[in-house]
Coordinates of N, CA and C in Angstrom, one line a residue:
Chain A
A1 N -2.3 -11.0 15.5 CA -1.5 -10.5 14.4 C -2.1 -11.0 13.1
Q2 N -1.9 -10.3 12.1 CA -2.4 -10.6 10.8 C -1.3 -10.6 9.8
S3 N -1.4 -11.4 8.7 CA -0.4 -11.5 7.7 C -1.1 -11.9 6.4
V4 N -0.3 -11.7 5.3 CA -0.8 -12.0 4.0 C 0.4 -12.7 3.2
T5 N 0.0 -13.8 2.5 CA 1.0 -14.5 1.7 C 0.5 -14.5 0.2
Q6 N 1.3 -14.0 -0.7 CA 1.0 -14.0 -2.1 C 1.9 -15.0 -2.7
L7 N 1.3 -16.0 -3.3 CA 2.0 -17.1 -3.9 C 2.4 -16.7 -5.3
G8 N 3.7 -16.8 -5.6 CA 4.2 -16.4 -6.9 C 4.6 -14.9 -7.0
S9 N 5.8 -14.6 -7.1 CA 6.3 -13.2 -7.2 C 6.1 -12.7 -8.6
H10 N 6.1 -13.7 -9.6 CA 5.9 -13.3 -11.0 C 5.0 -14.3 -11.6
V11 N 4.0 -13.7 -12.4 CA 3.1 -14.5 -13.1 C 3.0 -14.0 -14.5
S12 N 3.1 -14.9 -15.5 CA 3.1 -14.5 -16.9 C 1.9 -15.2 -17.6
V13 N 1.1 -14.4 -18.3 CA -0.1 -15.0 -19.0 C -0.1 -14.4 -20.4
S14 N -0.7 -15.1 -21.3 CA -0.9 -14.5 -22.7 C -2.1 -13.6 -22.7
E15 N -2.1 -12.6 -23.6 CA -3.2 -11.7 -23.8 C -4.4 -12.6 -24.1
G16 N -5.5 -12.3 -23.4 CA -6.8 -13.0 -23.6 C -6.9 -14.2 -22.6
A17 N -5.9 -14.6 -22.0 CA -6.0 -15.7 -21.0 C -6.5 -15.3 -19.7
L18 N -6.8 -16.3 -18.9 CA -7.3 -16.0 -17.5 C -6.2 -15.6 -16.6
V19 N -6.5 -14.5 -15.8 CA -5.5 -14.1 -14.8 C -5.9 -14.6 -13.4
L20 N -5.0 -15.2 -12.7 CA -5.3 -15.7 -11.4 C -4.1 -15.4 -10.5
L21 N -4.3 -14.5 -9.6 CA -3.3 -14.1 -8.6 C -3.7 -14.5 -7.2
R22 N -2.8 -15.3 -6.5 CA -3.2 -15.9 -5.3 C -2.9 -15.1 -4.0
C23 N -3.8 -15.1 -3.1 CA -3.6 -14.4 -1.8 C -4.2 -15.3 -0.7
N24 N -3.4 -15.6 0.3 CA -3.9 -16.2 1.5 C -3.6 -15.3 2.7
Y25 N -4.5 -15.3 3.6 CA -4.4 -14.4 4.8 C -4.4 -15.1 6.1
S26 N -3.9 -14.5 7.1 CA -4.0 -15.0 8.4 C -4.5 -13.9 9.3
S27 N -5.6 -14.2 10.0 CA -6.1 -13.1 10.9 C -6.9 -13.8 12.0
S28 N -6.8 -13.3 13.2 CA -7.5 -13.9 14.4 C -8.9 -13.3 14.5
V29 N -9.2 -12.3 13.8 CA -10.5 -11.7 13.8 C -11.0 -11.5 12.4
P30 N -12.3 -11.3 12.2 CA -12.8 -11.1 10.8 C -12.0 -10.0 10.1
P31 N -11.4 -10.3 8.9 CA -10.5 -9.4 8.2 C -11.3 -8.5 7.2
Y32 N -10.7 -7.4 6.9 CA -11.0 -6.7 5.7 C -9.9 -6.9 4.7
L33 N -10.2 -7.2 3.5 CA -9.2 -7.6 2.5 C -9.2 -6.7 1.3
F34 N -8.1 -6.4 0.7 CA -8.0 -5.4 -0.4 C -7.0 -6.0 -1.4
W35 N -7.2 -5.6 -2.7 CA -6.3 -5.8 -3.7 C -6.0 -4.4 -4.3
Y36 N -4.7 -4.1 -4.4 CA -4.2 -2.9 -5.0 C -3.3 -3.2 -6.2
V37 N -3.3 -2.3 -7.2 CA -2.4 -2.4 -8.3 C -1.4 -1.2 -8.3
Q38 N -0.2 -1.5 -8.8 CA 0.8 -0.5 -8.8 C 1.5 -0.5 -10.2
Y39 N 1.5 0.6 -10.9 CA 2.3 0.7 -12.1 C 3.7 1.3 -11.8
P40 N 4.6 1.1 -12.7 CA 6.0 1.5 -12.3 C 6.1 2.9 -11.9
N41 N 6.8 3.1 -10.8 CA 7.1 4.4 -10.2 C 5.8 5.2 -9.9
Q42 N 4.8 4.5 -9.6 CA 3.5 5.1 -9.2 C 3.1 4.7 -7.8
G43 N 2.0 5.3 -7.3 CA 1.4 4.9 -6.1 C 0.5 3.7 -6.3
L44 N -0.2 3.3 -5.3 CA -1.1 2.2 -5.4 C -2.5 2.6 -5.6
Q45 N -3.2 1.9 -6.4 CA -4.6 2.2 -6.8 C -5.5 1.0 -6.3
L46 N -6.6 1.3 -5.6 CA -7.4 0.2 -5.1 C -8.2 -0.4 -6.3
L47 N -8.1 -1.8 -6.4 CA -8.8 -2.6 -7.3 C -10.2 -3.0 -6.8
L48 N -10.2 -3.5 -5.6 CA -11.4 -4.0 -4.9 C -11.1 -4.2 -3.5
K49 N -12.3 -4.4 -2.7 CA -12.1 -4.6 -1.3 C -13.3 -5.5 -0.8
Y50 N -12.9 -6.3 0.2 CA -13.9 -7.2 0.9 C -14.1 -6.6 2.3
T51 N -15.4 -6.3 2.7 CA -15.6 -5.8 4.0 C -16.8 -6.5 4.7
S52 N -16.9 -7.8 4.5 CA -17.8 -8.7 5.1 C -19.2 -8.7 4.5
A53 N -19.4 -8.1 3.4 CA -20.7 -8.2 2.7 C -20.6 -9.4 1.8
A54 N -20.9 -9.2 0.5 CA -20.8 -10.3 -0.5 C -19.4 -10.9 -0.6
T55 N -19.4 -12.2 -0.7 CA -18.1 -12.9 -0.7 C -17.4 -12.8 -2.1
L56 N -18.2 -12.6 -3.1 CA -17.6 -12.3 -4.5 C -17.6 -10.8 -4.7
V57 N -16.5 -10.3 -4.8 CA -16.3 -8.8 -4.9 C -15.9 -8.4 -6.3
K58 N -16.6 -7.5 -6.9 CA -16.2 -7.0 -8.3 C -15.5 -5.7 -8.1
G59 N -14.4 -5.5 -8.9 CA -13.6 -4.3 -8.8 C -13.5 -3.6 -10.2
I60 N -12.6 -2.7 -10.3 CA -12.4 -2.0 -11.5 C -11.6 -2.8 -12.5
N61 N -11.7 -2.4 -13.8 CA -10.9 -3.0 -14.9 C -11.2 -4.5 -15.1
G62 N -12.4 -5.0 -14.7 CA -12.8 -6.3 -14.9 C -12.3 -7.3 -13.9
F63 N -11.6 -6.9 -12.9 CA -11.1 -7.8 -11.9 C -12.2 -8.2 -10.8
E64 N -12.1 -9.3 -10.3 CA -12.9 -9.7 -9.2 C -12.2 -10.7 -8.3
A65 N -12.7 -10.8 -7.0 CA -12.0 -11.7 -6.1 C -13.1 -12.3 -5.2
E66 N -12.8 -13.5 -4.8 CA -13.7 -14.3 -3.9 C -13.1 -14.6 -2.6
F67 N -13.8 -14.2 -1.5 CA -13.4 -14.4 -0.2 C -13.9 -15.8 0.2
K68 N -12.9 -16.7 0.6 CA -13.2 -18.0 1.0 C -12.7 -18.2 2.4
K69 N -13.6 -18.2 3.4 CA -13.1 -18.2 4.8 C -12.5 -19.6 5.1
S70 N -13.1 -20.7 4.6 CA -12.6 -22.0 4.9 C -11.2 -22.2 4.3
E71 N -10.8 -21.5 3.3 CA -9.5 -21.6 2.7 C -8.6 -20.4 3.1
T72 N -9.1 -19.5 3.8 CA -8.4 -18.3 4.2 C -7.8 -17.7 2.9
S73 N -8.6 -17.6 1.9 CA -8.0 -17.1 0.6 C -8.9 -15.9 0.1
F74 N -8.2 -15.1 -0.8 CA -8.9 -14.0 -1.4 C -8.2 -13.8 -2.8
H75 N -8.3 -14.8 -3.7 CA -7.6 -14.8 -4.9 C -8.2 -13.8 -5.9
L76 N -7.4 -13.2 -6.7 CA -7.8 -12.2 -7.7 C -7.9 -12.8 -9.1
T77 N -9.0 -12.6 -9.8 CA -9.1 -13.1 -11.1 C -9.6 -12.1 -12.1
K78 N -9.3 -12.4 -13.4 CA -9.8 -11.6 -14.5 C -9.9 -12.6 -15.7
P79 N -11.1 -12.7 -16.3 CA -11.3 -13.7 -17.3 C -10.4 -13.6 -18.5
S80 N -10.1 -12.4 -18.9 CA -9.3 -12.2 -20.1 C -8.3 -11.1 -19.9
A81 N -7.0 -11.4 -20.0 CA -5.9 -10.5 -19.7 C -5.7 -9.5 -20.9
H82 N -5.4 -8.3 -20.5 CA -5.1 -7.3 -21.5 C -3.7 -6.8 -21.2
M83 N -3.0 -6.3 -22.3 CA -1.6 -5.8 -22.1 C -1.5 -4.7 -21.0
S84 N -2.6 -3.9 -20.9 CA -2.6 -2.8 -19.9 C -2.6 -3.4 -18.5
D85 N -2.9 -4.7 -18.3 CA -3.0 -5.2 -16.9 C -1.6 -5.5 -16.4
A86 N -0.5 -5.4 -17.2 CA 0.8 -5.7 -16.7 C 1.2 -4.6 -15.6
A87 N 1.4 -5.1 -14.4 CA 1.7 -4.3 -13.3 C 2.0 -5.1 -12.1
E88 N 2.2 -4.5 -11.0 CA 2.4 -5.3 -9.7 C 1.2 -5.2 -8.9
Y89 N 0.8 -6.3 -8.3 CA -0.5 -6.4 -7.6 C -0.2 -6.8 -6.1
F90 N -0.8 -6.1 -5.2 CA -0.6 -6.3 -3.8 C -1.9 -6.7 -3.1
C91 N -1.9 -7.7 -2.3 CA -3.0 -8.1 -1.5 C -2.7 -7.5 -0.1
A92 N -3.8 -7.0 0.6 CA -3.5 -6.4 1.9 C -4.7 -6.8 2.8
V93 N -4.4 -6.8 4.1 CA -5.4 -7.2 5.1 C -5.4 -6.1 6.2
S94 N -6.6 -5.8 6.7 CA -6.6 -4.9 7.9 C -7.7 -5.6 8.9
R95 N -7.6 -5.2 10.1 CA -8.5 -5.7 11.1 C -9.8 -4.9 11.1
A96 N -11.0 -5.6 11.0 CA -12.2 -4.9 11.0 C -12.4 -4.1 12.3
G97 N -12.9 -2.9 12.2 CA -13.1 -2.1 13.4 C -12.0 -1.2 13.8
T98 N -10.9 -1.3 13.1 CA -9.7 -0.5 13.4 C -9.5 0.5 12.3
A99 N -8.5 1.4 12.5 CA -8.1 2.3 11.4 C -7.5 1.4 10.3
S100 N -7.4 2.0 9.1 CA -7.0 1.2 8.0 C -5.5 1.0 8.0
K101 N -5.0 0.3 9.0 CA -3.6 0.0 9.1 C -3.4 -1.3 8.4
L102 N -2.9 -1.2 7.1 CA -2.8 -2.4 6.3 C -1.5 -3.2 6.4
T103 N -1.7 -4.5 6.4 CA -0.5 -5.4 6.2 C -0.5 -5.9 4.8
F104 N 0.6 -5.7 4.1 CA 0.7 -6.1 2.7 C 1.4 -7.4 2.5
G105 N 1.0 -8.0 1.4 CA 1.8 -9.1 0.9 C 3.0 -8.6 0.1
T106 N 3.9 -9.5 -0.3 CA 5.1 -9.0 -1.0 C 4.9 -8.7 -2.5
G107 N 3.7 -8.9 -3.0 CA 3.4 -8.5 -4.3 C 3.6 -9.6 -5.4
T108 N 2.8 -9.5 -6.5 CA 3.0 -10.3 -7.6 C 3.0 -9.5 -8.9
R109 N 4.1 -9.7 -9.6 CA 4.3 -8.9 -10.8 C 3.6 -9.7 -12.0
L110 N 2.7 -9.1 -12.6 CA 2.0 -9.7 -13.7 C 2.5 -9.3 -15.0
Q111 N 3.0 -10.2 -15.9 CA 3.4 -10.0 -17.2 C 2.4 -10.5 -18.2
V112 N 2.1 -9.7 -19.2 CA 1.1 -10.1 -20.2 C 1.8 -10.1 -21.6
T113 N 1.8 -11.3 -22.2 CA 2.5 -11.5 -23.5 C 1.5 -11.6 -24.6
L114 N 2.0 -11.3 -25.8 CA 1.2 -11.4 -27.0 C 1.1 -12.8 -27.5
Chain B
D1 N -9.3 18.8 -7.9 CA -9.3 17.4 -7.7 C -8.8 17.0 -6.3
G2 N -9.5 16.1 -5.6 CA -9.0 15.7 -4.3 C -8.0 14.6 -4.5
G3 N -7.0 14.6 -3.5 CA -6.0 13.6 -3.6 C -4.9 13.8 -2.6
I4 N -3.9 13.0 -2.8 CA -2.7 13.1 -1.9 C -1.5 13.5 -2.8
T5 N -0.8 14.5 -2.3 CA 0.4 15.0 -3.0 C 1.6 14.7 -2.2
Q6 N 2.6 14.0 -2.9 CA 3.9 13.8 -2.3 C 4.9 14.6 -3.1
S7 N 5.8 15.2 -2.4 CA 6.9 15.9 -3.1 C 8.2 15.8 -2.3
P8 N 9.3 15.8 -3.0 CA 9.4 15.7 -4.5 C 9.2 14.3 -4.9
K9 N 9.2 14.0 -6.2 CA 9.1 12.7 -6.7 C 10.4 11.9 -6.6
Y10 N 11.5 12.6 -6.8 CA 12.8 12.0 -6.7 C 13.6 12.9 -5.8
L11 N 14.4 12.3 -4.9 CA 15.2 13.0 -3.9 C 16.5 12.3 -3.7
F12 N 17.6 13.1 -3.8 CA 18.9 12.6 -3.6 C 19.5 13.3 -2.4
R13 N 20.2 12.6 -1.5 CA 20.8 13.1 -0.3 C 22.1 12.4 -0.1
K14 N 23.0 13.1 0.6 CA 24.3 12.5 1.0 C 24.1 11.8 2.3
E15 N 24.8 10.7 2.5 CA 24.8 9.9 3.7 C 25.1 10.8 4.9
G16 N 24.3 10.6 6.0 CA 24.5 11.4 7.2 C 23.6 12.7 7.3
Q17 N 22.9 13.0 6.2 CA 22.0 14.1 6.2 C 20.6 13.7 6.5
N18 N 19.9 14.5 7.3 CA 18.4 14.3 7.5 C 17.7 14.8 6.3
V19 N 16.6 14.2 5.9 CA 15.8 14.7 4.8 C 14.3 14.6 5.2
T20 N 13.5 15.5 4.7 CA 12.0 15.5 5.0 C 11.2 15.3 3.8
L21 N 10.3 14.3 3.8 CA 9.5 14.1 2.7 C 8.1 14.7 3.0
S22 N 7.5 15.3 2.0 CA 6.2 16.0 2.2 C 5.1 15.1 1.8
C23 N 4.0 15.2 2.5 CA 2.7 14.6 2.2 C 1.6 15.5 2.6
E24 N 0.8 15.8 1.6 CA -0.4 16.7 1.8 C -1.6 16.0 1.2
Q25 N -2.8 16.1 1.9 CA -4.0 15.6 1.4 C -5.1 16.6 1.5
N26 N -6.0 16.6 0.6 CA -7.2 17.5 0.6 C -8.5 16.7 0.6
L27 N -8.4 15.5 1.1 CA -9.6 14.6 1.1 C -10.3 14.7 2.4
N28 N -9.8 15.5 3.4 CA -10.4 15.7 4.7 C -10.4 14.3 5.5
H29 N -9.4 13.5 5.2 CA -9.2 12.3 5.9 C -8.6 12.5 7.3
D30 N -9.1 11.7 8.3 CA -8.5 11.8 9.6 C -7.2 11.1 9.7
A31 N -7.1 9.9 9.1 CA -5.9 9.0 9.2 C -4.9 9.2 8.1
M32 N -3.6 9.2 8.4 CA -2.6 9.2 7.4 C -1.5 8.2 7.8
Y33 N -0.8 7.8 6.8 CA 0.2 6.7 7.0 C 1.4 6.9 6.1
W34 N 2.6 6.4 6.5 CA 3.8 6.3 5.7 C 4.2 4.9 5.6
Y35 N 4.5 4.5 4.4 CA 5.0 3.1 4.1 C 6.3 3.3 3.3
R36 N 7.1 2.2 3.5 CA 8.3 2.1 2.8 C 8.2 0.9 1.9
Q37 N 8.7 1.0 0.6 CA 8.6 -0.1 -0.3 C 10.0 -0.4 -0.8
D38 N 10.4 -1.7 -0.6 CA 11.7 -2.2 -1.2 C 11.3 -3.3 -2.1
P39 N 12.1 -3.6 -3.1 CA 11.9 -4.6 -4.1 C 11.7 -6.0 -3.4
G40 N 10.6 -6.7 -3.7 CA 10.4 -8.0 -3.1 C 10.0 -8.1 -1.7
Q41 N 9.7 -6.9 -1.1 CA 9.3 -6.9 0.3 C 7.9 -6.3 0.5
G42 N 7.3 -5.9 -0.5 CA 6.0 -5.3 -0.3 C 6.1 -4.0 0.4
L43 N 5.1 -3.5 1.1 CA 5.1 -2.3 1.8 C 5.1 -2.5 3.2
R44 N 5.9 -1.7 3.9 CA 6.0 -1.9 5.4 C 5.7 -0.5 6.0
L45 N 4.9 -0.6 7.1 CA 4.4 0.6 7.8 C 5.4 1.2 8.6
I46 N 5.7 2.5 8.4 CA 6.7 3.3 9.2 C 6.0 4.0 10.4
Y47 N 5.0 4.8 10.1 CA 4.3 5.6 11.1 C 2.9 5.8 10.6
Y48 N 2.0 5.9 11.6 CA 0.6 6.3 11.2 C 0.0 7.3 12.2
S49 N -1.0 8.0 11.8 CA -1.6 9.0 12.6 C -3.1 8.9 12.4
Q50 N -3.8 8.8 13.5 CA -5.3 8.7 13.4 C -6.0 10.0 13.6
I51 N -5.2 11.0 14.1 CA -5.8 12.3 14.4 C -4.7 13.3 14.6
V52 N -5.1 14.6 14.4 CA -4.1 15.6 14.5 C -3.4 15.6 15.9
N53 N -2.1 15.8 15.9 CA -1.3 15.9 17.1 C -1.1 14.5 17.8
D54 N -1.4 13.5 17.1 CA -1.2 12.1 17.6 C -0.6 11.2 16.5
F55 N 0.3 10.4 16.8 CA 0.8 9.4 15.8 C 1.4 8.2 16.6
Q56 N 1.5 7.1 15.9 CA 2.0 5.9 16.5 C 3.1 5.2 15.6
K57 N 4.0 4.5 16.2 CA 5.0 3.8 15.4 C 4.4 2.6 14.7
G58 N 4.9 2.4 13.5 CA 4.5 1.2 12.8 C 5.5 0.1 13.0
D59 N 5.7 -0.7 12.0 CA 6.6 -1.9 12.1 C 8.1 -1.5 12.0
I60 N 8.4 -0.4 11.3 CA 9.9 -0.1 11.0 C 10.1 1.3 11.3
A61 N 9.8 1.8 12.5 CA 9.9 3.3 12.8 C 11.3 3.8 13.1
E62 N 12.2 2.9 13.4 CA 13.6 3.3 13.8 C 14.3 4.1 12.7
G63 N 14.8 5.2 13.1 CA 15.5 6.1 12.1 C 14.6 7.1 11.4
Y64 N 13.3 7.1 11.7 CA 12.3 8.0 11.1 C 11.6 8.8 12.2
S65 N 11.1 10.0 11.8 CA 10.2 10.8 12.7 C 9.2 11.4 11.9
V66 N 8.0 11.7 12.5 CA 6.9 12.4 11.9 C 6.3 13.5 12.8
S67 N 5.5 14.3 12.2 CA 4.7 15.2 12.9 C 3.3 15.3 12.3
R68 N 2.3 15.7 13.1 CA 0.9 15.9 12.5 C 0.3 17.1 13.2
E69 N 0.8 18.2 12.7 CA 0.3 19.5 13.3 C -1.0 20.0 12.6
K70 N -1.2 19.5 11.4 CA -2.4 19.9 10.6 C -3.0 18.6 10.1
K71 N -4.3 18.7 9.9 CA -5.0 17.5 9.4 C -4.5 17.1 8.0
E72 N -4.2 18.1 7.2 CA -3.9 17.8 5.8 C -2.4 17.4 5.6
S73 N -1.6 17.5 6.6 CA -0.2 17.3 6.4 C 0.5 16.3 7.3
F74 N 1.4 15.5 6.8 CA 2.0 14.4 7.6 C 3.4 14.2 7.1
P75 N 4.3 15.1 7.3 CA 5.7 15.0 6.8 C 6.5 13.9 7.5
L76 N 7.4 13.3 6.8 CA 8.2 12.2 7.3 C 9.7 12.7 7.2
T77 N 10.4 12.6 8.3 CA 11.8 12.9 8.3 C 12.6 11.6 8.4
V78 N 13.5 11.4 7.4 CA 14.4 10.3 7.4 C 15.7 10.8 8.1
T79 N 16.1 10.3 9.2 CA 17.2 10.8 9.9 C 18.5 10.0 9.6
S80 N 19.6 10.5 10.0 CA 20.9 9.9 9.7 C 21.0 8.5 10.5
A81 N 20.1 8.3 11.4 CA 20.1 7.0 12.2 C 19.5 5.9 11.3
Q82 N 18.8 6.2 10.3 CA 18.2 5.1 9.4 C 19.4 4.5 8.6
K83 N 19.6 3.2 8.8 CA 20.8 2.6 8.2 C 20.7 2.4 6.7
N84 N 19.5 2.1 6.2 CA 19.3 1.9 4.7 C 18.2 2.7 4.2
P85 N 18.4 4.0 4.1 CA 17.3 4.9 3.7 C 16.9 4.9 2.3
T86 N 17.7 4.4 1.4 CA 17.3 4.4 0.0 C 16.1 3.4 -0.2
A87 N 15.0 4.0 -0.7 CA 13.8 3.3 -0.9 C 12.7 4.1 -1.6
F88 N 11.6 3.5 -1.9 CA 10.4 4.3 -2.4 C 9.5 4.4 -1.2
Y89 N 9.1 5.7 -1.0 CA 8.3 6.0 0.2 C 6.9 6.4 -0.3
L90 N 5.9 5.8 0.3 CA 4.5 6.1 0.0 C 3.7 6.6 1.1
C91 N 3.0 7.7 0.9 CA 2.1 8.2 1.9 C 0.6 7.8 1.5
A92 N -0.2 7.6 2.5 CA -1.6 7.2 2.3 C -2.5 7.9 3.3
S93 N -3.8 8.0 3.0 CA -4.7 8.5 4.0 C -6.0 7.7 3.9
S94 N -6.8 7.7 4.9 CA -8.1 7.1 4.9 C -9.0 7.8 5.8
E95 N -10.3 7.6 5.7 CA -11.3 8.3 6.5 C -11.2 7.8 7.9
G96 N -10.8 6.6 8.1 CA -10.7 6.0 9.4 C -10.9 4.5 9.4
A97 N -11.6 4.0 10.4 CA -11.8 2.6 10.6 C -12.6 2.1 9.4
N98 N -12.3 0.9 9.0 CA -13.1 0.1 8.0 C -13.1 0.8 6.6
T99 N -12.2 1.6 6.3 CA -12.2 2.2 5.0 C -10.8 2.0 4.3
E100 N -10.9 2.1 3.0 CA -9.6 1.8 2.3 C -8.7 3.0 2.3
A101 N -7.4 2.7 2.1 CA -6.4 3.8 2.1 C -6.2 4.3 0.6
F102 N -6.0 5.6 0.5 CA -5.7 6.2 -0.8 C -4.2 6.6 -0.7
F103 N -3.5 6.3 -1.8 CA -2.1 6.5 -1.9 C -1.7 7.7 -2.7
G104 N -0.6 8.4 -2.3 CA 0.1 9.3 -3.2 C 1.0 8.6 -4.2
Q105 N 1.7 9.4 -5.0 CA 2.5 8.9 -6.1 C 3.8 8.5 -5.7
G106 N 4.2 8.7 -4.5 CA 5.5 8.2 -3.9 C 6.6 9.2 -4.1
T107 N 7.6 9.0 -3.3 CA 8.9 9.7 -3.4 C 10.0 8.7 -3.4
R108 N 10.9 8.7 -4.4 CA 12.0 7.8 -4.4 C 13.2 8.5 -3.9
L109 N 13.7 8.0 -2.7 CA 14.8 8.6 -2.0 C 16.1 7.8 -2.3
T110 N 17.1 8.5 -2.7 CA 18.4 7.8 -3.0 C 19.4 8.5 -2.1
V111 N 20.1 7.8 -1.3 CA 21.1 8.3 -0.4 C 22.5 7.8 -0.9
V112 N 23.4 8.7 -1.2 CA 24.7 8.4 -1.8 C 25.8 8.7 -0.8

């Protein structure tokens, strides 16, 4: 079985500050890991994915995440927050070699203040 | 434009009525999924289909049914057996193994 834990249901940062959203996973086999973003009343948009290639993954909108097997983590970062980054962010895991049946974390709502 | 279309965006039904949510994709993806989203609970998998005429239960299939008669369509029926049907429902598709899922814009179902 696989699972995802997102630490912090709400994170608030000032515009221009570092964004750090935490994700830890549990998987008995090599995982595929994803970060999605959701704006209010919208579907989910893929930010980035890890599929066992480079451990540092760059995504859209200046986000990146680093896969750390020893820490079972896949934290999402962005050097400088923008007001448009305010949204809900979901970390998800799927099992390599299977259909993309994702297990999601409970989400982190990012607030960006002036 | 290729994508996933869910309709309607908002849906209201009376308690005890069945309701069907539409999901159509023109991405030529083999796999399709239905998720339910509730505040503070993330997304939970209801049903998924890896190929036409085949589908499997997800984690919370009770009270729901699906069909997959065409590659591009995967409708979800919320039956009267579903005890708490009010939620945001998301449909997704993917090419198959080892690929990311693409999501529709969702249907917000409210049962009164």
